[in-house]
Amino acid sequence: MSVMSSLGISADEPGACSGPKAWHAADGAERLESRNPATGEFLGSVRCAGAEDYARVLRSAQDAALAWRLVPAPKRGEMVRQIGEALRAHKDALGSLVALEVGKIKAEGDGEVQEMIDMADFAVGQSRMLYGLSMHSERPDHAMRELWHPLGVVGVMSAFNFPVAVWSWNAFLAAICGNATVWKPSPKAPLTAIAVQKICNAVLERCGAPPVFQLLVDGPANALAQRLVDDPAVALLSFTGSSRVGREVAMRVAGRFGKCLLELSGNNAIIVAQDAALELAVPSIAFGAVGTAGQRCTSTRRLLVHRSREAALVSALASAYAQVRVGDPMDPATLMGPLIDAAAVASFEAVVAAALAEGAELVCGGKRLPGPGHFVQPTIFRARNDMACVQQETFAPILYVMPFDTLEEAIAMNNASRFGLSSALFTSNLRSAEHWLSAAGSDCGIANVNIGTSGAEIGGAFGGEKETGGGREAGSDAWKAYMRRQTSTVFHGERPVLAQGIEFRLPG
Ligand code: NAD
């Protein structure tokens, strides 16, 4: 059976869904054509949602949230458990569709679906652990505690490079917390979103649950996305994408006093210390820089190497790069697929030209590869940390190598970035490792030792500082972002007492 038919996807799909039996979008609506970035092959088209679809989805999500908040959290978890099972059953097909639609190699496409499954399992457990605190009151016969309640409607806007996993980080926690989610996927990956919605619909219907997962495929002009940003019905807007767009989204959501969760750009560095084990560092750097064709928010873009190890490391990396097979993401021998589209290739070429103009020295790569498909060579430059090309996030497999003399200098270079997502130090020295993880070390949301910058597990809170946006998703206590906190005090005595010892006696 073909990937599309096993996921129930036809050549022309409506892009709005407000319930298992409620797919809609006007026949004459703008169509997004999805094409395989490795071949240009037509995969399918999706009719974008319009203003009426938007209103219908938001109304349905609000109704669903009102009903869902009354369902006990462990029962909500049971629904998410069944979605995890459905994803297990569809893992191969959905992983293939991720590979076909956004050009990830098949192993990474499958890995993305595995991340959704892991996230479902995590959310199921969390559904029994939405713990509040109880506090000791300063007053006699008073009980004070903290309660967590659902927010209502959560908007999720996702980027093309994790077309389905990012939605699951948000949607599964939002669901066990008692919310309904409206998903606005990337216009570059509409079919994977349709496929996930269909998998969820079957489970929602079987469980008799309200439609707590809803979908709005929007056109490239992002008209509905902007309505979602401004809509007071959306209690929390979780935005994953570039810092450029995230800045605008954050300001507009703040303007209406909405809650915002931001997962934005990164410019991640690996530090290779004088005492690093190169046999650990080289594969981690190669995977970090070349994996997903450099299109991960956690991709390794800067390599800071102790001057004494620079020649050996660059030479080992150049030989590793020579073995990286670039090509069809569905071929198991391929390690690097295409960039997402022609614009990404043009941006790669522009940055290569700008880097050369700034005086960066090309070690290998630097060219686009002949079509069909949006392929480029994995590229290494020797550069300086203060170069403009080094300080921007280019969503492509470009690695800048820069020498340092002391660990302090390397940490300062790591931290001298507008972004603060992921970072790693390769060292065999315990004191260096602990210093790196101390308050005087990395200023990023993720700081690793002897593993690379990309490939985070869902169990930890994921996100970054500075222009990466400050949000945290997935594991740890990230669930709290999807709930509102209520502090409650109950008096169970005879003589009420005011706090802070205040006397307030009414005359008579
Ligand atoms: P993007 O910012 O172009 O788009 C992200 C989302 O925003 C898409 O759904 C898009 O349709 C929407 N959008 C674009 N312009 C908008 C506007 N004016 N108003 C409202 N919505 C708008 O990002 P992209 O190219 O899809 O993804 C790559 C970027 O995402 C990189 O910067 C990467 O680092 C970042 N990213 C971050 C994380 C993270 O967790 N920190 C994860 C994945 C990707």
XYZ file of C-alpha atoms and ligand atoms in Angstrom:
552
model
C 0.000 0.000 0.000
C 1.320 3.474 -0.791
C 2.257 5.865 2.002
C -0.613 8.188 1.101
C -3.288 5.539 0.956
C -2.191 3.890 4.199
C -2.606 7.290 5.864
C -5.926 7.889 4.090
C -4.691 10.942 2.189
C -6.219 11.771 -1.185
C -4.751 14.017 -3.890
C -6.881 16.969 -2.792
C -7.675 17.421 0.889
C -9.644 20.113 2.737
C -7.389 21.965 5.151
C -9.715 22.691 8.079
C -10.931 20.166 10.618
C -13.217 20.887 13.540
C -14.037 17.297 14.457
C -13.713 13.713 13.246
C -16.553 14.113 10.765
C -16.033 17.815 10.135
C -13.438 18.457 7.441
C -14.068 21.648 5.521
C -12.604 24.271 3.132
C -14.233 25.896 0.126
C -13.796 24.200 -3.260
C -12.418 27.400 -4.711
C -9.997 28.008 -1.833
C -6.299 28.657 -2.381
C -4.441 25.346 -2.702
C -1.101 24.447 -1.171
C 0.736 22.030 -3.418
C 3.019 19.709 -1.538
C 6.055 18.512 -3.493
C 8.913 16.217 -2.548
C 11.954 18.494 -2.077
C 14.253 15.666 -3.228
C 12.555 15.108 -6.570
C 9.981 17.830 -7.191
C 7.341 15.081 -7.396
C 3.771 16.189 -6.643
C 2.572 14.590 -3.401
C -0.861 16.139 -2.967
C -2.696 19.396 -2.528
C -4.558 20.916 0.399
C -7.298 23.541 0.194
C -6.469 26.308 2.636
C -8.926 27.260 5.344
C -10.804 30.536 4.937
C -12.461 33.005 7.290
C -15.590 30.833 7.711
C -13.494 27.765 8.444
C -11.551 29.769 10.994
C -14.735 30.811 12.805
C -16.046 27.233 12.759
C -12.808 25.769 14.100
C -12.485 28.324 16.896
C -16.110 27.864 17.951
C -15.744 24.102 17.956
C -12.459 24.292 19.902
C -14.025 26.546 22.527
C -16.955 24.139 22.960
C -14.595 21.166 23.116
C -12.484 22.867 25.788
C -15.562 23.554 27.946
C -16.522 19.877 27.877
C -13.004 18.444 28.120
C -12.041 20.398 31.237
C -14.668 18.401 33.158
C -13.173 15.033 32.164
C -10.819 13.710 34.879
C -7.186 14.164 33.886
C -6.298 10.419 33.955
C -9.230 9.778 31.589
C -7.841 12.484 29.321
C -4.543 10.624 29.551
C -6.225 7.415 28.429
C -7.284 9.143 25.203
C -3.693 10.296 24.627
C -2.481 6.742 25.367
C -4.658 5.484 22.536
C -3.250 8.137 20.223
C 0.226 6.860 21.109
C -0.915 3.356 20.112
C -2.360 4.650 16.834
C 0.929 6.434 16.112
C 2.809 3.190 16.752
C 0.604 1.491 14.174
C 1.260 4.269 11.632
C 4.905 4.959 12.478
C 6.395 3.598 9.267
C 3.938 5.379 6.962
C 3.977 8.675 8.846
C 7.794 8.582 9.108
C 7.927 8.060 5.342
C 5.560 10.959 4.738
C 7.789 13.234 6.864
C 10.724 12.122 4.700
C 8.794 12.654 1.473
C 7.323 16.031 2.389
C 10.219 17.807 4.143
C 13.207 15.757 2.921
C 14.405 14.286 6.223
C 16.156 10.950 5.786
C 13.765 8.091 6.536
C 15.507 7.244 9.845
C 14.938 10.825 11.024
C 11.351 10.797 9.756
C 10.702 7.642 11.782
C 12.574 9.208 14.713
C 10.254 12.189 14.610
C 7.219 9.903 14.899
C 8.945 7.989 17.708
C 9.299 11.317 19.495
C 5.519 11.773 19.214
C 4.993 8.305 20.676
C 7.416 9.038 23.522
C 5.614 12.304 24.138
C 2.261 10.496 24.291
C 3.665 8.059 26.866
C 5.085 10.928 28.884
C 1.775 12.802 28.791
C -0.146 9.716 29.924
C 2.023 9.481 33.051
C 1.816 13.225 33.587
C -1.982 13.038 33.516
C -1.810 11.484 36.986
C 0.747 13.991 38.230
C -0.729 17.460 37.766
C 0.453 18.219 41.241
C -0.261 21.382 43.141
C 1.282 22.342 46.469
C -0.225 22.688 49.869
C 1.272 25.503 51.927
C 1.226 26.112 55.663
C -0.893 29.132 56.427
C 0.400 31.763 58.853
C -3.108 31.906 60.334
C -4.788 29.299 62.562
C -7.536 27.128 61.037
C -6.639 28.129 57.484
C -5.682 25.699 54.699
C -3.816 27.048 51.733
C -3.146 25.245 48.483
C -2.374 25.668 44.861
C -4.653 24.283 42.143
C -4.020 23.884 38.426
C -6.835 24.390 35.927
C -7.027 24.184 32.118
C -6.545 27.333 30.066
C -9.139 26.679 27.340
C -7.985 26.930 23.734
C -4.282 26.541 22.925
C -3.022 27.666 19.507
C -0.018 25.791 18.114
C 1.926 27.246 15.193
C 4.711 24.994 13.963
C 7.780 25.209 11.732
C 8.469 23.048 8.673
C 11.500 21.240 10.063
C 9.677 19.320 12.788
C 6.348 19.166 11.028
C 4.653 16.786 13.477
C 6.735 16.271 16.648
C 6.502 19.885 17.815
C 2.724 19.719 17.584
C 2.732 16.600 19.776
C 4.937 18.215 22.447
C 2.268 20.845 22.804
C -0.954 19.056 21.948
C -0.496 15.993 24.182
C 0.352 18.038 27.266
C -2.382 20.537 26.412
C -4.852 17.644 26.137
C -4.028 15.953 29.433
C -4.181 19.408 31.050
C -7.781 19.745 29.799
C -7.409 22.090 26.825
C -8.385 21.977 23.163
C -5.658 22.672 20.597
C -5.955 24.479 17.273
C -2.993 23.645 15.047
C -1.723 25.952 12.318
C 1.003 23.849 10.654
C 3.734 25.088 8.347
C 2.490 25.737 4.801
C 5.570 23.768 3.729
C 4.292 20.579 5.376
C 0.485 20.438 5.132
C 0.138 16.718 4.327
C 1.877 15.471 7.459
C -0.537 17.627 9.476
C -3.546 16.198 7.640
C -2.236 12.679 8.296
C -1.802 13.325 12.031
C -5.259 14.889 12.281
C -6.779 11.792 10.648
C -4.968 9.487 13.090
C -6.230 11.584 16.025
C -9.771 11.819 14.651
C -10.162 8.038 14.630
C -9.130 7.889 18.302
C -11.303 10.843 19.352
C -14.295 9.224 17.697
C -13.643 5.801 19.219
C -13.246 7.344 22.696
C -16.311 9.550 22.319
C -14.107 12.503 23.275
C -14.890 16.082 22.257
C -12.816 17.297 19.293
C -9.859 18.576 21.305
C -7.512 18.507 18.290
C -8.424 20.868 15.471
C -6.612 21.920 12.337
C -6.317 25.046 10.216
C -4.076 24.834 7.159
C -3.301 28.413 6.237
C -1.784 29.813 3.043
C 1.758 31.206 2.741
C 0.451 34.737 3.464
C -0.331 33.549 7.030
C -3.627 35.466 7.166
C -5.327 33.029 9.556
C -2.141 32.598 11.578
C -2.292 36.307 12.284
C -5.921 36.038 13.353
C -4.921 33.268 15.722
C -2.194 35.487 17.161
C -4.670 38.300 17.795
C -7.627 36.189 18.912
C -8.511 36.644 22.609
C -10.179 33.202 22.471
C -6.683 31.688 22.248
C -5.482 31.588 25.837
C -1.995 30.305 25.017
C -0.207 30.647 21.718
C 2.688 28.241 21.336
C 4.846 29.420 18.461
C 7.753 27.488 16.953
C 9.663 29.194 14.183
C 12.164 31.905 13.423
C 13.014 34.656 15.890
C 12.040 37.169 13.215
C 8.422 35.989 13.159
C 8.446 35.034 16.848
C 9.280 38.603 17.856
C 6.192 39.934 16.061
C 3.992 37.144 17.421
C 5.225 37.731 20.986
C 4.548 41.461 20.867
C 1.053 40.989 19.479
C 0.086 38.304 21.980
C 1.499 40.444 24.797
C -0.590 43.343 23.498
C -3.753 41.428 24.335
C -2.264 40.011 27.584
C -2.346 36.492 26.164
C 0.137 33.805 27.125
C 2.871 32.954 24.669
C 5.313 30.056 24.480
C 8.196 30.742 22.134
C 10.560 28.173 20.589
C 12.689 30.164 18.165
C 16.006 30.199 16.337
C 19.382 28.940 17.547
C 23.060 29.384 16.675
C 24.474 26.448 18.554
C 28.125 25.846 19.333
C 30.192 22.805 20.220
C 33.391 23.441 22.151
C 36.197 20.914 21.684
C 38.624 21.325 24.563
C 42.319 20.501 24.587
C 41.550 17.250 26.445
C 38.524 16.192 24.346
C 38.156 12.677 22.956
C 38.013 13.338 19.218
C 36.470 9.918 18.546
C 33.447 11.164 20.516
C 33.487 14.672 19.117
C 33.779 14.001 15.372
C 30.575 11.931 14.892
C 28.609 14.285 17.161
C 29.764 17.342 15.222
C 29.023 15.671 11.884
C 25.516 14.612 12.972
C 24.868 18.025 14.515
C 25.978 19.990 11.457
C 24.909 17.713 8.612
C 21.915 15.863 10.097
C 18.545 17.128 8.778
C 20.719 19.065 6.283
C 21.451 21.611 9.025
C 17.741 22.397 9.343
C 17.268 21.762 13.055
C 16.892 24.518 15.588
C 19.603 22.601 17.504
C 21.924 22.057 14.508
C 25.592 22.661 15.223
C 26.591 25.847 13.422
C 29.694 26.965 15.323
C 32.646 24.765 16.243
C 35.017 26.226 18.824
C 38.192 24.176 19.014
C 41.287 24.467 21.151
C 44.041 25.763 18.901
C 46.197 22.679 19.599
C 43.479 20.344 18.212
C 42.270 22.464 15.296
C 44.323 20.901 12.487
C 43.513 17.320 13.552
C 39.830 18.046 14.032
C 39.334 19.899 10.750
C 41.123 17.145 8.874
C 38.999 14.426 10.580
C 35.834 16.376 9.809
C 36.806 16.941 6.178
C 37.257 13.166 5.750
C 33.983 12.467 7.580
C 32.176 14.964 5.337
C 33.634 13.292 2.225
C 31.792 10.127 3.273
C 28.426 11.825 3.836
C 26.137 10.519 1.146
C 23.752 13.243 -0.028
C 20.665 12.123 -1.895
C 17.279 10.427 -1.761
C 16.018 10.554 1.843
C 14.274 7.188 1.391
C 17.540 5.420 0.517
C 18.945 3.871 3.731
C 22.499 4.756 2.626
C 21.683 8.482 2.517
C 22.869 10.609 5.440
C 21.794 14.016 4.176
C 18.654 14.910 2.226
C 17.710 18.132 0.462
C 16.944 21.576 1.801
C 13.249 22.342 2.033
C 12.895 24.498 -1.104
C 14.569 26.617 -3.765
C 14.548 29.672 -1.484
C 16.586 27.752 1.110
C 19.175 26.854 -1.549
C 19.342 30.493 -2.636
C 19.856 31.558 0.980
C 22.643 28.940 1.363
C 24.405 30.299 -1.728
C 24.024 33.898 -0.576
C 25.538 33.111 2.820
C 28.442 31.170 1.259
C 29.179 34.218 -0.928
C 28.869 36.576 2.059
C 31.168 34.391 4.173
C 33.839 34.401 1.469
C 33.457 38.173 1.124
C 33.933 38.557 4.885
C 37.184 36.604 4.681
C 36.048 33.151 5.850
C 38.161 30.328 4.429
C 36.313 27.484 2.710
C 37.445 24.051 3.926
C 34.955 21.943 1.960
C 31.568 22.141 0.225
C 30.010 25.489 -0.601
C 28.100 24.529 -3.738
C 24.582 23.558 -4.701
C 24.247 20.130 -6.297
C 22.577 19.561 -9.658
C 18.802 18.945 -9.539
C 16.211 17.689 -9.464
C 15.788 18.473 -5.796
C 17.134 21.179 -3.518
C 20.502 19.668 -2.654
C 23.640 21.437 -1.414
C 27.042 20.267 -0.253
C 27.731 20.044 3.477
C 30.071 22.946 4.073
C 32.838 23.896 6.481
C 34.471 27.315 6.814
C 37.269 28.570 9.008
C 35.896 31.857 10.334
C 35.785 34.372 13.200
C 33.026 34.542 15.805
C 32.347 38.224 15.129
C 31.640 37.754 11.418
C 28.061 38.573 10.425
C 27.679 35.217 8.640
C 28.694 33.375 11.831
C 26.322 35.311 14.042
C 23.201 34.589 12.009
C 21.231 31.365 11.872
C 21.461 29.995 8.330
C 19.141 27.026 8.039
C 21.607 24.929 6.015
C 24.559 22.563 6.622
C 27.218 25.244 7.143
C 29.702 24.851 9.993
C 32.104 27.625 11.063
C 35.298 26.495 12.797
C 37.016 28.915 15.163
C 40.062 28.380 17.402
C 40.390 29.390 21.063
C 43.166 29.320 23.648
C 41.400 29.060 27.034
C 38.132 27.529 28.197
C 37.003 30.938 29.493
C 37.491 32.368 26.027
C 35.525 29.485 24.482
C 32.638 29.947 26.928
C 32.576 33.667 26.161
C 32.477 32.866 22.428
C 29.653 30.361 22.978
C 27.674 32.962 24.893
C 28.405 35.794 22.447
C 25.311 35.015 20.397
C 21.859 36.615 20.193
C 20.429 33.130 20.562
C 20.662 30.697 23.466
C 19.286 27.287 22.536
C 21.783 24.406 22.608
C 25.485 24.058 23.417
C 27.992 21.316 24.124
C 31.470 20.880 25.542
C 33.707 17.931 24.715
C 36.195 17.426 27.521
C 37.668 14.646 29.673
C 38.217 17.032 32.574
C 35.595 16.951 35.327
C 36.411 20.454 36.506
C 35.987 21.881 32.995
C 32.689 20.043 32.604
C 31.283 21.295 35.907
C 32.482 24.835 35.218
C 30.685 24.701 31.841
C 27.463 23.677 33.606
C 27.819 26.264 36.383
C 26.356 29.768 36.445
C 29.617 30.966 34.889
C 29.303 28.519 31.988
C 26.931 28.161 29.059
C 24.007 30.595 28.973
C 21.878 28.298 26.798
C 18.716 26.375 27.626
C 20.547 23.151 26.779
C 24.154 22.522 27.864
C 25.667 19.095 27.162
C 28.938 17.385 27.944
C 30.459 14.912 25.486
C 27.331 14.730 23.354
C 26.390 17.151 20.605
C 23.893 19.993 20.396
C 21.152 18.235 18.475
C 18.930 15.298 19.371
C 17.297 16.222 22.678
C 15.147 13.691 24.538
C 11.568 14.583 25.396
C 12.034 13.954 29.134
C 13.819 17.265 29.694
C 12.330 20.732 29.309
C 13.251 21.896 25.803
C 13.877 25.511 24.866
C 16.357 28.343 24.979
C 17.200 31.807 26.224
C 17.605 35.257 24.669
C 16.254 35.457 21.111
C 15.409 31.752 21.235
C 12.396 32.992 23.173
C 12.590 31.569 26.704
C 9.879 28.915 26.277
C 10.103 25.356 27.584
C 8.222 22.427 26.092
C 7.993 18.638 26.416
C 9.343 17.129 29.653
C 10.101 18.174 33.228
C 7.411 20.590 34.457
C 6.639 22.065 31.006
C 2.994 21.003 31.536
C 2.520 24.024 33.798
C 2.531 26.319 30.738
C -0.754 24.737 29.629
C -2.595 25.415 32.889
C -3.508 28.361 35.031
C -2.490 28.402 38.677
C -4.974 29.214 41.379
C -4.059 29.828 45.001
C -6.907 29.070 47.363
C -7.296 29.568 51.102
C -10.040 27.862 53.067
C -10.984 28.892 56.628
C -12.361 26.103 58.784
C -12.379 27.725 62.252
C -14.665 29.890 64.398
C -12.853 33.249 64.517
C -11.538 34.510 61.159
C -8.157 36.257 61.292
C -6.847 38.644 58.658
C -3.430 38.115 57.146
C -0.450 40.297 58.171
C -2.036 40.720 61.626
C -4.375 43.393 60.355
C -7.173 44.344 62.757
C -10.346 45.397 60.975
C -13.226 45.609 63.473
C -16.509 46.997 62.255
C -18.086 49.370 64.811
C -20.730 47.676 66.993
P 9.032 30.553 10.149
O 9.239 31.516 11.237
O 9.162 31.010 8.751
O 7.550 29.902 10.245
C 7.097 29.304 11.443
C 5.576 29.345 11.476
O 5.139 30.700 11.514
C 4.934 28.742 10.233
O 3.787 28.031 10.630
C 4.586 29.964 9.403
O 3.504 29.725 8.514
C 4.210 30.961 10.474
N 4.366 32.370 10.098
C 5.290 32.897 9.255
N 5.122 34.246 9.177
C 4.097 34.557 10.009
C 3.467 35.770 10.379
N 3.872 36.941 9.882
N 2.465 35.729 11.268
C 2.059 34.550 11.794
N 2.634 33.365 11.467
C 3.624 33.373 10.590
O 10.012 29.309 10.430
P 10.352 28.039 9.529
O 11.189 28.455 8.373
O 9.123 27.238 9.265
O 11.232 27.183 10.552
C 12.590 27.411 10.788
C 12.815 28.248 12.028
O 12.148 27.670 13.141
C 14.281 28.315 12.427
O 14.602 29.603 12.853
C 14.385 27.317 13.570
O 15.468 27.559 14.438
C 13.066 27.518 14.236
N 12.691 26.344 15.016
C 12.798 26.422 16.379
C 12.505 25.316 17.155
C 12.640 25.374 18.644
O 12.095 24.483 19.308
N 13.337 26.347 19.216
C 12.073 24.119 16.555
C 11.960 24.094 15.169
C 12.274 25.214 14.403
